[in-house]
Coordinates of C-alpha atoms in Angstrom, one line a residue:
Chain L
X12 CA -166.1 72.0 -63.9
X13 CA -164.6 73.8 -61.5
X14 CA -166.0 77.4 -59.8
X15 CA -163.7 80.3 -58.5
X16 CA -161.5 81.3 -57.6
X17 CA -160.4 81.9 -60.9
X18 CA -157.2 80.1 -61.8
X19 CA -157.8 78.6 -64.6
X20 CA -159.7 75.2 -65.9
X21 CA -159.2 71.8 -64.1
X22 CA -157.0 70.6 -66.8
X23 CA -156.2 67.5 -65.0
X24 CA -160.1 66.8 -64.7
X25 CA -160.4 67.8 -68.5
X26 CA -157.4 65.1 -69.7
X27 CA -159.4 62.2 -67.5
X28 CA -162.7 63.0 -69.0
X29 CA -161.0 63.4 -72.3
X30 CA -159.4 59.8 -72.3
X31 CA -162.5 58.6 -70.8
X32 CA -165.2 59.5 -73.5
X33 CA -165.4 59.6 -77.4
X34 CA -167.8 62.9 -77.5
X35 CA -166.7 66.2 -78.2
X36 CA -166.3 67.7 -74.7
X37 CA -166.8 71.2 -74.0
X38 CA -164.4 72.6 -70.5
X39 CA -166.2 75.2 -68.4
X40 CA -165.4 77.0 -65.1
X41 CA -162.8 79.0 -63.6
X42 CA -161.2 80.7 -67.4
X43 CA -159.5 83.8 -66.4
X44 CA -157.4 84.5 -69.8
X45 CA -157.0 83.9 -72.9
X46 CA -154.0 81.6 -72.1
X47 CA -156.7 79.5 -70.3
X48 CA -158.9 78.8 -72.9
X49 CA -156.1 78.0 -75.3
X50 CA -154.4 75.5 -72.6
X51 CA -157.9 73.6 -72.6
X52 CA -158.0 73.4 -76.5
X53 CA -154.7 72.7 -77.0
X54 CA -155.1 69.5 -74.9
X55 CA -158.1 68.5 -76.6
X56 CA -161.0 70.3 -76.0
X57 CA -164.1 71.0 -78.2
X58 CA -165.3 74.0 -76.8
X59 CA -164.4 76.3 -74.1
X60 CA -167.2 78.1 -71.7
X61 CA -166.2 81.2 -69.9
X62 CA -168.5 84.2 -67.9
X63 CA -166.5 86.0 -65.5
X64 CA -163.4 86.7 -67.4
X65 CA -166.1 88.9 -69.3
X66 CA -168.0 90.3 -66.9
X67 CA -165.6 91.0 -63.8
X68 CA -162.1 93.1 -63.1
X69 CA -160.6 91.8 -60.1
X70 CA -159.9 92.1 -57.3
X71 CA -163.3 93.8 -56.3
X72 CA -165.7 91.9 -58.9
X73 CA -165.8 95.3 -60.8
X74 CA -168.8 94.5 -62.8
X75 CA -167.4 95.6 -66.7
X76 CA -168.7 93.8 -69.3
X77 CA -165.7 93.4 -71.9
X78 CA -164.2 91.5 -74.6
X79 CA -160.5 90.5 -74.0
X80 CA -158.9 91.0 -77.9
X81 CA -157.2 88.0 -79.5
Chain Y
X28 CA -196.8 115.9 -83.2
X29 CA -192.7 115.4 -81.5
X30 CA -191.4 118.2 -79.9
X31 CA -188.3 119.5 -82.0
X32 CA -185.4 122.5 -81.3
X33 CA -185.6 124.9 -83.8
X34 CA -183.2 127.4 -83.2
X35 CA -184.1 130.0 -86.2
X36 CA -187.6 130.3 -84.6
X37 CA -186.4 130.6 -81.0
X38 CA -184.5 133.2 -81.9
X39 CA -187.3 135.5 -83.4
X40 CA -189.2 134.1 -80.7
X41 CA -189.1 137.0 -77.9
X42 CA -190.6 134.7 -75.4
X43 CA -188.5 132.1 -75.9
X44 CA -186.2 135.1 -75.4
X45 CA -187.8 136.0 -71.9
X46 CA -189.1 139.2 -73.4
X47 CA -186.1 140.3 -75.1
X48 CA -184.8 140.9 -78.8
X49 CA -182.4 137.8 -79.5
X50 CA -179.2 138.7 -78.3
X51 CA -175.9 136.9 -78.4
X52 CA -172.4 137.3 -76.7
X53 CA -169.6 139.2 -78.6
X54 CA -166.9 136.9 -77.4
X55 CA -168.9 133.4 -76.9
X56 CA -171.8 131.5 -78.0
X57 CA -173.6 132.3 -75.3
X58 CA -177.0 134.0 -75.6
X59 CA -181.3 135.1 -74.5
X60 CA -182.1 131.7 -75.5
X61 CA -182.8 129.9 -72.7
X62 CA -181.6 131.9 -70.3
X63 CA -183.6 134.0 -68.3
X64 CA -180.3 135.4 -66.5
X65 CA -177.7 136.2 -69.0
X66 CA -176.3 139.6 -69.1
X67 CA -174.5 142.1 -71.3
X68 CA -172.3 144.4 -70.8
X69 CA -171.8 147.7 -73.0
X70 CA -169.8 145.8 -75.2
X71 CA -172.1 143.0 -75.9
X72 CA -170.0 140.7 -73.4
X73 CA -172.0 138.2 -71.3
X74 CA -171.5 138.0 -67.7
X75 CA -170.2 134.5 -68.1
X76 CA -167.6 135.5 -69.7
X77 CA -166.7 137.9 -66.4
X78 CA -167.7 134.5 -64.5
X79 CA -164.8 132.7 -65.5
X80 CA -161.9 134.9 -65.6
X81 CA -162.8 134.7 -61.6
X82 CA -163.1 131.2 -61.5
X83 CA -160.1 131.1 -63.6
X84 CA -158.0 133.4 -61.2
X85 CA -159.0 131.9 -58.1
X86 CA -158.7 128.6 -59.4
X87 CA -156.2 128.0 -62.4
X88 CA -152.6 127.8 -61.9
X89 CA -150.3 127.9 -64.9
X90 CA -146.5 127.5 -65.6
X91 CA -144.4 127.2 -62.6
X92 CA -146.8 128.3 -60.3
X93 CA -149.0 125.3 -61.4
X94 CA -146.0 122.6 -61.6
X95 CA -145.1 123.3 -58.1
X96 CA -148.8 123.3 -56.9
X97 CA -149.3 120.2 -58.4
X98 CA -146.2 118.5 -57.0
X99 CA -147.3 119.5 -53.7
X100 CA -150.5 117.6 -53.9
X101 CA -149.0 114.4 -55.3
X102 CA -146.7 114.4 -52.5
X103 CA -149.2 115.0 -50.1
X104 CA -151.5 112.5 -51.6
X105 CA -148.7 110.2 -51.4
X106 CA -147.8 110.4 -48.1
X107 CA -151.1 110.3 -46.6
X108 CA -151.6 107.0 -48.8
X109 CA -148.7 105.3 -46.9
X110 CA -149.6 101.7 -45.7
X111 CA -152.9 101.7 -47.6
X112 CA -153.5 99.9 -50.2
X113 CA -154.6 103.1 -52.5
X114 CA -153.5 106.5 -51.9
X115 CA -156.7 108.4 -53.6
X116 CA -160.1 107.3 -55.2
X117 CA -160.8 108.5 -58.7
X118 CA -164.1 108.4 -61.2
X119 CA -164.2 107.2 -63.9
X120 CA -167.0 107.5 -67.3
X121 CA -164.7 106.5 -69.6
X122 CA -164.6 110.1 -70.9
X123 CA -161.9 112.6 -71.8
X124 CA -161.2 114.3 -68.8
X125 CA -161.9 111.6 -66.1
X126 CA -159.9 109.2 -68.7
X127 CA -157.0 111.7 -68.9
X128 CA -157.0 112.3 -65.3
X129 CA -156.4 108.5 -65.3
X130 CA -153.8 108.6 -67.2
X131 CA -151.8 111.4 -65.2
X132 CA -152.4 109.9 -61.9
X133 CA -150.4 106.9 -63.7
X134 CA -147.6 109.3 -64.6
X135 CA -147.4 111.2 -61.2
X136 CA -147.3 107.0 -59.7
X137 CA -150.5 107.6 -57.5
X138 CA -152.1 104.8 -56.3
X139 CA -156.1 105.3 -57.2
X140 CA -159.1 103.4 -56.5
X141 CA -160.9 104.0 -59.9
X142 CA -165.0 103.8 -59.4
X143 CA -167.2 103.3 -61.8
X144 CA -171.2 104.2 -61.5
X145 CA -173.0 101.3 -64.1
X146 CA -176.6 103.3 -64.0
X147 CA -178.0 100.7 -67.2
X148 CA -176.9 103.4 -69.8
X149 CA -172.9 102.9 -70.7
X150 CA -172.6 102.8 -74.3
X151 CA -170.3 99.8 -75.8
X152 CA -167.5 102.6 -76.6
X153 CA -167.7 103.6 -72.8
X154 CA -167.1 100.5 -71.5
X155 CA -164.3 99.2 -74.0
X156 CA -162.7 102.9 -73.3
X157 CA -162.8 101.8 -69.2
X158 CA -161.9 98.7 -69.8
X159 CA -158.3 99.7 -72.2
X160 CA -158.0 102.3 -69.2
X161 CA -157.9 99.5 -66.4
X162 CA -155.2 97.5 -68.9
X163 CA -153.0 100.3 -69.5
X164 CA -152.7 101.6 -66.1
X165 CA -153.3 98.3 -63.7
X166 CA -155.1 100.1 -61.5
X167 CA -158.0 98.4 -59.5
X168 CA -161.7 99.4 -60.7
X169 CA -164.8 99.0 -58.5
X170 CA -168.0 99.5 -60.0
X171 CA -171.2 100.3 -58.6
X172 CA -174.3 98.7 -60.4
X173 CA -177.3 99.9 -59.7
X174 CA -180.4 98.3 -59.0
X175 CA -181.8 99.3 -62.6
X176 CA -185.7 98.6 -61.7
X177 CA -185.3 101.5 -58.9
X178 CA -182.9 103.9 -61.1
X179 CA -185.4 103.5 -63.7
X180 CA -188.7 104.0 -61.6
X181 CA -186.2 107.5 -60.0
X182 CA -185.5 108.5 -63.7
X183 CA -188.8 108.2 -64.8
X184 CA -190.1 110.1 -61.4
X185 CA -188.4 113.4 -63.2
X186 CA -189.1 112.9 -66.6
X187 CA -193.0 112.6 -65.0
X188 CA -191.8 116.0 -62.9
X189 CA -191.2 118.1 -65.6
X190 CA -187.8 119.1 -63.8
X191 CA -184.7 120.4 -65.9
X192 CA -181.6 118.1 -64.3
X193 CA -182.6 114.5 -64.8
X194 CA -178.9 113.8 -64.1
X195 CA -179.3 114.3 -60.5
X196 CA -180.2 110.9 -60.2
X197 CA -176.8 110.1 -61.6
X198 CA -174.7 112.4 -60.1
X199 CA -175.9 112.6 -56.5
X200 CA -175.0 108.8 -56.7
X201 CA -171.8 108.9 -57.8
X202 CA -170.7 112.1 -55.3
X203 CA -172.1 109.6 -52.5
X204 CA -170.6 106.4 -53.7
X205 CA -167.2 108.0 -54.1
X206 CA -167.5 110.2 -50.7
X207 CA -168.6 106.4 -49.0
X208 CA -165.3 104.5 -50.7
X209 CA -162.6 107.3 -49.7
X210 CA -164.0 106.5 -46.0
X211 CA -164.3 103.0 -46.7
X212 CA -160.4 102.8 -47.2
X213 CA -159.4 105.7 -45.0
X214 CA -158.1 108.0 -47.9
X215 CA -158.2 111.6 -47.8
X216 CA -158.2 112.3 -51.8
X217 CA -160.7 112.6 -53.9
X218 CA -159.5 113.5 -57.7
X219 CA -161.8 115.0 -59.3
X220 CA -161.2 115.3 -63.1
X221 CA -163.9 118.8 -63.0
X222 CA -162.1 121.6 -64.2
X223 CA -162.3 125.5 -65.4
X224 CA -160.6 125.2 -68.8
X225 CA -163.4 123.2 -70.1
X226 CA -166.4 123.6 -68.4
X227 CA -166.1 126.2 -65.9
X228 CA -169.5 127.7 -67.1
X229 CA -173.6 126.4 -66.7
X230 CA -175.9 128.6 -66.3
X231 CA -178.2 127.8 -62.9
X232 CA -181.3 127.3 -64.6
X233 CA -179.5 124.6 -66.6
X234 CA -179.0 122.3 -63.6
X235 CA -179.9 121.2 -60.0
X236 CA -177.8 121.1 -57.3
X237 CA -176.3 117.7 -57.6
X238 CA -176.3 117.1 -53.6
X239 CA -180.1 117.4 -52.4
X240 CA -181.8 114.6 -51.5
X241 CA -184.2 116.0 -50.1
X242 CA -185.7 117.2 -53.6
X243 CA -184.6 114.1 -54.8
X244 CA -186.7 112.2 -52.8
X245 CA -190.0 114.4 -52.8
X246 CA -189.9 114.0 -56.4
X247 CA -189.8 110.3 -56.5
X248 CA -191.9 109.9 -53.3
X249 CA -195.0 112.0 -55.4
X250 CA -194.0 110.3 -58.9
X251 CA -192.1 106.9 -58.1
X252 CA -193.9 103.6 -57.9
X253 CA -190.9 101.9 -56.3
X254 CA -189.0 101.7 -53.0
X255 CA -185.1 103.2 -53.2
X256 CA -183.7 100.2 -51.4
X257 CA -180.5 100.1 -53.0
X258 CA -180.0 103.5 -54.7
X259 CA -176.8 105.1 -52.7
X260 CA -178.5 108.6 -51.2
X261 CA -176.4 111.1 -50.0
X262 CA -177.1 114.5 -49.0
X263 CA -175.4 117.9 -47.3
X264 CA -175.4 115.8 -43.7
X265 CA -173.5 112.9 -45.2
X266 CA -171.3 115.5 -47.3
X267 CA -170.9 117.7 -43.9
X268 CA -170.1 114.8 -42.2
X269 CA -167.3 113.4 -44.8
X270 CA -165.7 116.5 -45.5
X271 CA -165.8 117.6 -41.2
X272 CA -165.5 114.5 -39.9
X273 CA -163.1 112.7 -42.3
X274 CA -161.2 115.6 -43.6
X275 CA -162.1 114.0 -47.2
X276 CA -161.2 116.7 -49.7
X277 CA -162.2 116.5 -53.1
X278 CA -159.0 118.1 -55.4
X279 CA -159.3 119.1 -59.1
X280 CA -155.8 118.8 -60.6
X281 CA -156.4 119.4 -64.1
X282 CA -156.4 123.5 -63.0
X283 CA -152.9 123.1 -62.4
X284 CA -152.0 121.8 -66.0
X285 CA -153.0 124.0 -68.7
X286 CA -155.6 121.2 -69.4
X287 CA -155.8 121.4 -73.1
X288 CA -158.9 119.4 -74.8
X289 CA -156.7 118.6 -77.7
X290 CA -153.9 117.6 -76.1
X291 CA -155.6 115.3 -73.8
X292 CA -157.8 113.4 -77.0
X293 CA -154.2 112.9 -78.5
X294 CA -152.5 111.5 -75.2
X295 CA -155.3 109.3 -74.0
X296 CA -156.1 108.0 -77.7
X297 CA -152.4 107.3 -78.0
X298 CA -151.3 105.8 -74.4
X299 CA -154.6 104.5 -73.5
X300 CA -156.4 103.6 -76.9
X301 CA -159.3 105.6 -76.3
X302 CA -161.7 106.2 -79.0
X303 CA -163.9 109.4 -79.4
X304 CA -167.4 108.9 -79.3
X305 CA -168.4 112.5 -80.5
X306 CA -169.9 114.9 -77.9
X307 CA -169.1 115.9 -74.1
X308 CA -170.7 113.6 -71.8
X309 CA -171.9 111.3 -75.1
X310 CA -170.6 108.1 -72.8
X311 CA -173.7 106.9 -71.7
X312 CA -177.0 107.2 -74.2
X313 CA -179.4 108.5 -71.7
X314 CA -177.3 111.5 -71.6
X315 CA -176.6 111.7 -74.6
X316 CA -180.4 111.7 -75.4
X317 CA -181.1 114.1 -72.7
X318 CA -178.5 116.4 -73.7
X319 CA -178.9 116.4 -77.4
X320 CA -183.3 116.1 -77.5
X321 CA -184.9 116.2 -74.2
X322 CA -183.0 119.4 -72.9
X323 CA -183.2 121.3 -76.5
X324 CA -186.2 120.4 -77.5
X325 CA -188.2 120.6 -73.6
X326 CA -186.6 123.1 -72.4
X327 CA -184.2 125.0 -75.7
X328 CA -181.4 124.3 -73.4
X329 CA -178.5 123.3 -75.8
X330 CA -175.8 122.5 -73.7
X331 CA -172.8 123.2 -76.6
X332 CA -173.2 126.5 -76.2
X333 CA -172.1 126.8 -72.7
X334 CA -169.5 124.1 -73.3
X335 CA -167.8 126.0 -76.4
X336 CA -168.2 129.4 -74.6
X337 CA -165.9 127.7 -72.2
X338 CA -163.6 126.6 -74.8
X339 CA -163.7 129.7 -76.3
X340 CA -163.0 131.9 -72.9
X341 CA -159.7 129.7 -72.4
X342 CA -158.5 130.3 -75.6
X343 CA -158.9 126.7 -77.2
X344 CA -161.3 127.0 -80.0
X345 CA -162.1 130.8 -81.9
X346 CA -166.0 131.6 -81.8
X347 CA -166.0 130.8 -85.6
X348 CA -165.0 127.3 -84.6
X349 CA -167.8 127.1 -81.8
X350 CA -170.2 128.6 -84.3
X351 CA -169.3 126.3 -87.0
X352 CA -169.8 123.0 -84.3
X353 CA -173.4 124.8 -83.3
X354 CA -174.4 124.6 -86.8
X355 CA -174.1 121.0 -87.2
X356 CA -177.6 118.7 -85.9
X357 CA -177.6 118.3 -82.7
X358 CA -178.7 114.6 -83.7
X359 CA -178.5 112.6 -86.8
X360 CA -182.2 112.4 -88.1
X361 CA -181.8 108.0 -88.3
X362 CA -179.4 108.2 -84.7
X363 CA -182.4 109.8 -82.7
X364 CA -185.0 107.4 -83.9
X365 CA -182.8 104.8 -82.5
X366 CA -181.7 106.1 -79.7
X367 CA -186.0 107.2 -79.2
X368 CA -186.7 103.4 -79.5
X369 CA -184.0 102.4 -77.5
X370 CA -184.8 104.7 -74.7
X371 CA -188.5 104.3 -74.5
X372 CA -188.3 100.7 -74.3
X373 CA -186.1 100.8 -71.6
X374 CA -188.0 102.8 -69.7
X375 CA -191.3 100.6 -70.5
X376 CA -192.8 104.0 -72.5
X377 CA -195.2 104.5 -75.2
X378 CA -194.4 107.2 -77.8
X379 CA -197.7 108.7 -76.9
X380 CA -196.5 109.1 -73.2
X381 CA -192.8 110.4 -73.7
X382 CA -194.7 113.2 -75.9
X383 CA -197.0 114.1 -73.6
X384 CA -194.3 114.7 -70.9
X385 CA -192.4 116.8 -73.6
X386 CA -194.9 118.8 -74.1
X387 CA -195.4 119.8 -70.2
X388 CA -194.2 122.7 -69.2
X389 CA -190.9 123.1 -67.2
X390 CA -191.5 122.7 -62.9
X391 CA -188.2 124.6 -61.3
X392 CA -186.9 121.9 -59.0
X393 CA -188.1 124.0 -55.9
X394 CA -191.3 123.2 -55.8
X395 CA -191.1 120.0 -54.4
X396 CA -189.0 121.4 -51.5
X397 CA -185.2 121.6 -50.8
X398 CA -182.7 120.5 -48.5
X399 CA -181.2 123.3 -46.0
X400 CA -177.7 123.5 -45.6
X401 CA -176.9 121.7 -42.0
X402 CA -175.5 124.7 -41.2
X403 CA -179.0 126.6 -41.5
X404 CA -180.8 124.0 -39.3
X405 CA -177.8 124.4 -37.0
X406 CA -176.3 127.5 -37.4
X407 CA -173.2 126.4 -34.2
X408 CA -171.7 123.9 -36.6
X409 CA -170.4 127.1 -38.5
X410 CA -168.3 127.5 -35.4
X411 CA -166.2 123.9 -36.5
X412 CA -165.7 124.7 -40.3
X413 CA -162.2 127.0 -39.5
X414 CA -160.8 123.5 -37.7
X415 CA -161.7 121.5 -40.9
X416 CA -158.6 120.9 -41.6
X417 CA -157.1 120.1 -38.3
X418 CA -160.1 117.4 -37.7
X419 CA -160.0 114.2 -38.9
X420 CA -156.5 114.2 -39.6

């Protein structure tokens, strides 16, 4: 878990936690594409939480809820 | 019993007619119903019609004339924005003219600030259309959210009124909001994507002034429940005081185009992926409901008719076309029952109640008082408005 600004999940964090446990782990905090949540599930992620990637436009925090296409 | 526009009885109606046979303009759509002001002349043409070939001389530039106009004000626009980080502030509802204006300021390589005004009611299409705008162009957006429990208790103040422009609340926000930014970051531009081509007419008893707070607030301080904290008031001081003080100008470049609806669906749809959502101001739902039941069927206001007249007067559509489009519902029967339910439960309103406030008959605006100019109140400040342009520069 990490909180803005908004570069992108702890990846490093994710690998350790990864190697660490034997549950499905689900990375959340900091997604700011859709390159980010891919990097995360490509490394091994079960699920991938993201909020402000939807809900802000930088670089004023222009609220505008939106659905970035695949 | 829910109140309902019915045209063919209005129009036999003669006091829905203010006393007169139905009458409607040779040229436009115009016509009695509704409005208590229109005029004819010996030829059956309304004075709107006379209306806006002024506005359209004083304020239209075509060919040439317009091109060189316009590049005058980008490169006046550009310099002033020199070492800032925009060079203008724009608005932007995601529909076709402040979307197209968008897309132009791209193609001239301005530098806008694009503001946003999120009052609760942005329909998904809006906010997707916004949202492909920002993408395409790069441009940085700030939006103003409003507090919606105040918005909703100010809304509700004029539905409770009885008073004709609801939108007020809206658009006296945005005119602040936009006024308040430009100063914010120093600029001097304001684009404004308003323009005679498509909506140069609106008869006065249609709307409010969109600048008096005063009325603004005497109307929620005798309906409201709530306390405007939040809600961004701006009035003729504040405007005075921008427009003085600042030198903040507010420029409508589309005049100097040949703005074409047609042509500006076509670009934006193809260079910005916007989509059509079906009616002039149809971006958010409130006014969409507004426009197409509570103004009709309140007060027989149907705004097409002084939007196509518009089209019609600049040679875009022929009256048959405008006549054809007035013939179709104003709402699909199954679309206004769910936009009804949607919008009464927003509010926090029974059926009963929004009925009952239907059926009231229509307050003018004035009775709950008015702002004076600044300049009426203090008749010396007329002495600064030939430096207006030298001040604040």
């Amino acid at each position: 878990m990490r909180m803005a600004p908004i570069q992108g999940y702890d990846l490093e964090l994710l690998k350790q936690v990864l190697s660490a446990v034997q549950i499905p782990v689900v990375v959340s905090g900091g997604a700011s594409s859709n390159q980010d949540l891919d990097a995360a599930k490509l490394i091994g992620a079960s699920g991938m939480a993201a909020g402000t990637m939807f809900v802000f436009q930088r670089p004023h925090n222009a609220v505008l809820i939106s659905y970035s296409k695949i | 019993m829910i109140k309902e526009y019915k045209e063919a009885e209005l129009k036999a109606d003669t006091a829905a007619n203010y006393g007169r046979q139905y009458q409607q303009c040779s040229i436009s759509v115009m016509d009695t119903i509704a409005d208590p002001d229109i005029t004819f002349d010996e030829n059956g043409i309304c004075n709107y019609y006379y209306e806006f070939k002024c506005l359209q001389l004083q304020n239209v530039f075509s060919g040439t004339e317009g091109e060189n106009k316009l590049q005058e004000l980008i490169e006046n626009i550009k310099t002033n924005g020199k070492g800032k980080p925009y060079d203008c502030i724009t608005g932007i509802s995601g529909g076709v003219d402040s979307s197209y204006l968008v897309l132009k300021a791209k193609e001239w390589g301005l530098r806008p600030l694009i503001l946003h005004f999120d009052n609760g009611w942005n329909t998904e299409m809006a906010v997707s259309n916004i949202n492909n705008i920002i993408k395409k162009t790069g441009f940085d957006l700030y939006t103003l959210v409003v507090n919606w429990e105040e918005f909703k208790d100010l809304q509700l103040s004029y539905i409770k009124a009885s008073v004709v422009d609801i939108e007020v609340c809206t658009d006296l926000a945005i005119g602040g909001t936009m006024q308040k930014l430009a100063a914010k970051y120093n600029l001097k531009y304001i684009l404004s994507g308003n323009n005679i081509a498509t909506e140069a007419i609106m008869p006065h008893t249609w709307i409010f002034n969109k600048a008096d707070y005063v009325n603004l607030l005497n109307i929620h301080n005798k309906f409201g429940t709530k306390s405007l904290k939040t809600y961004p008031l701006y009035g003729f001081k504040e405007q005075y005081l921008y427009s003085i003080g600042r030198g903040i100008k507010t420029v409508r470049p589309l005049n100097l185009l040949d703005y074409n609806k047609v042509h500006a669906k076509k670009d934006i749809t193809e260079k910005l992926e916007w989509k059509d959502y079906g009616g002039k101001h149809y971006e958010s739902t409130f006014t969409k409901f507004y426009q197409a039941y509570v103004l009709p069927a309140k007060f027989n206001i149907d705004k097409r008719k002084a939007h196509l007249s518009t089209l019609i007067f600049s040679g875009q559509i022929t009256k048959e076309e405008a006549l054809e489009e007035l013939n179709k519902p104003l709402y699909q029967e199954s679309e206004l029952k769910i936009d009804t339910e949607y919008v009464l439960k927003k509010f926090g309103l029974t059926s009963e109640e929004f009925q009952f406030y239907m059926k009231q008959p229509r307050i003018e605006h004035s009775i709950f008082g008015t702002q004076k100019f600044l300049t009426q109140r203090f008749p010396l400040l007329k002495l600064l408005k030939p430096f207006k342009h030298f001040i604040g520069r």
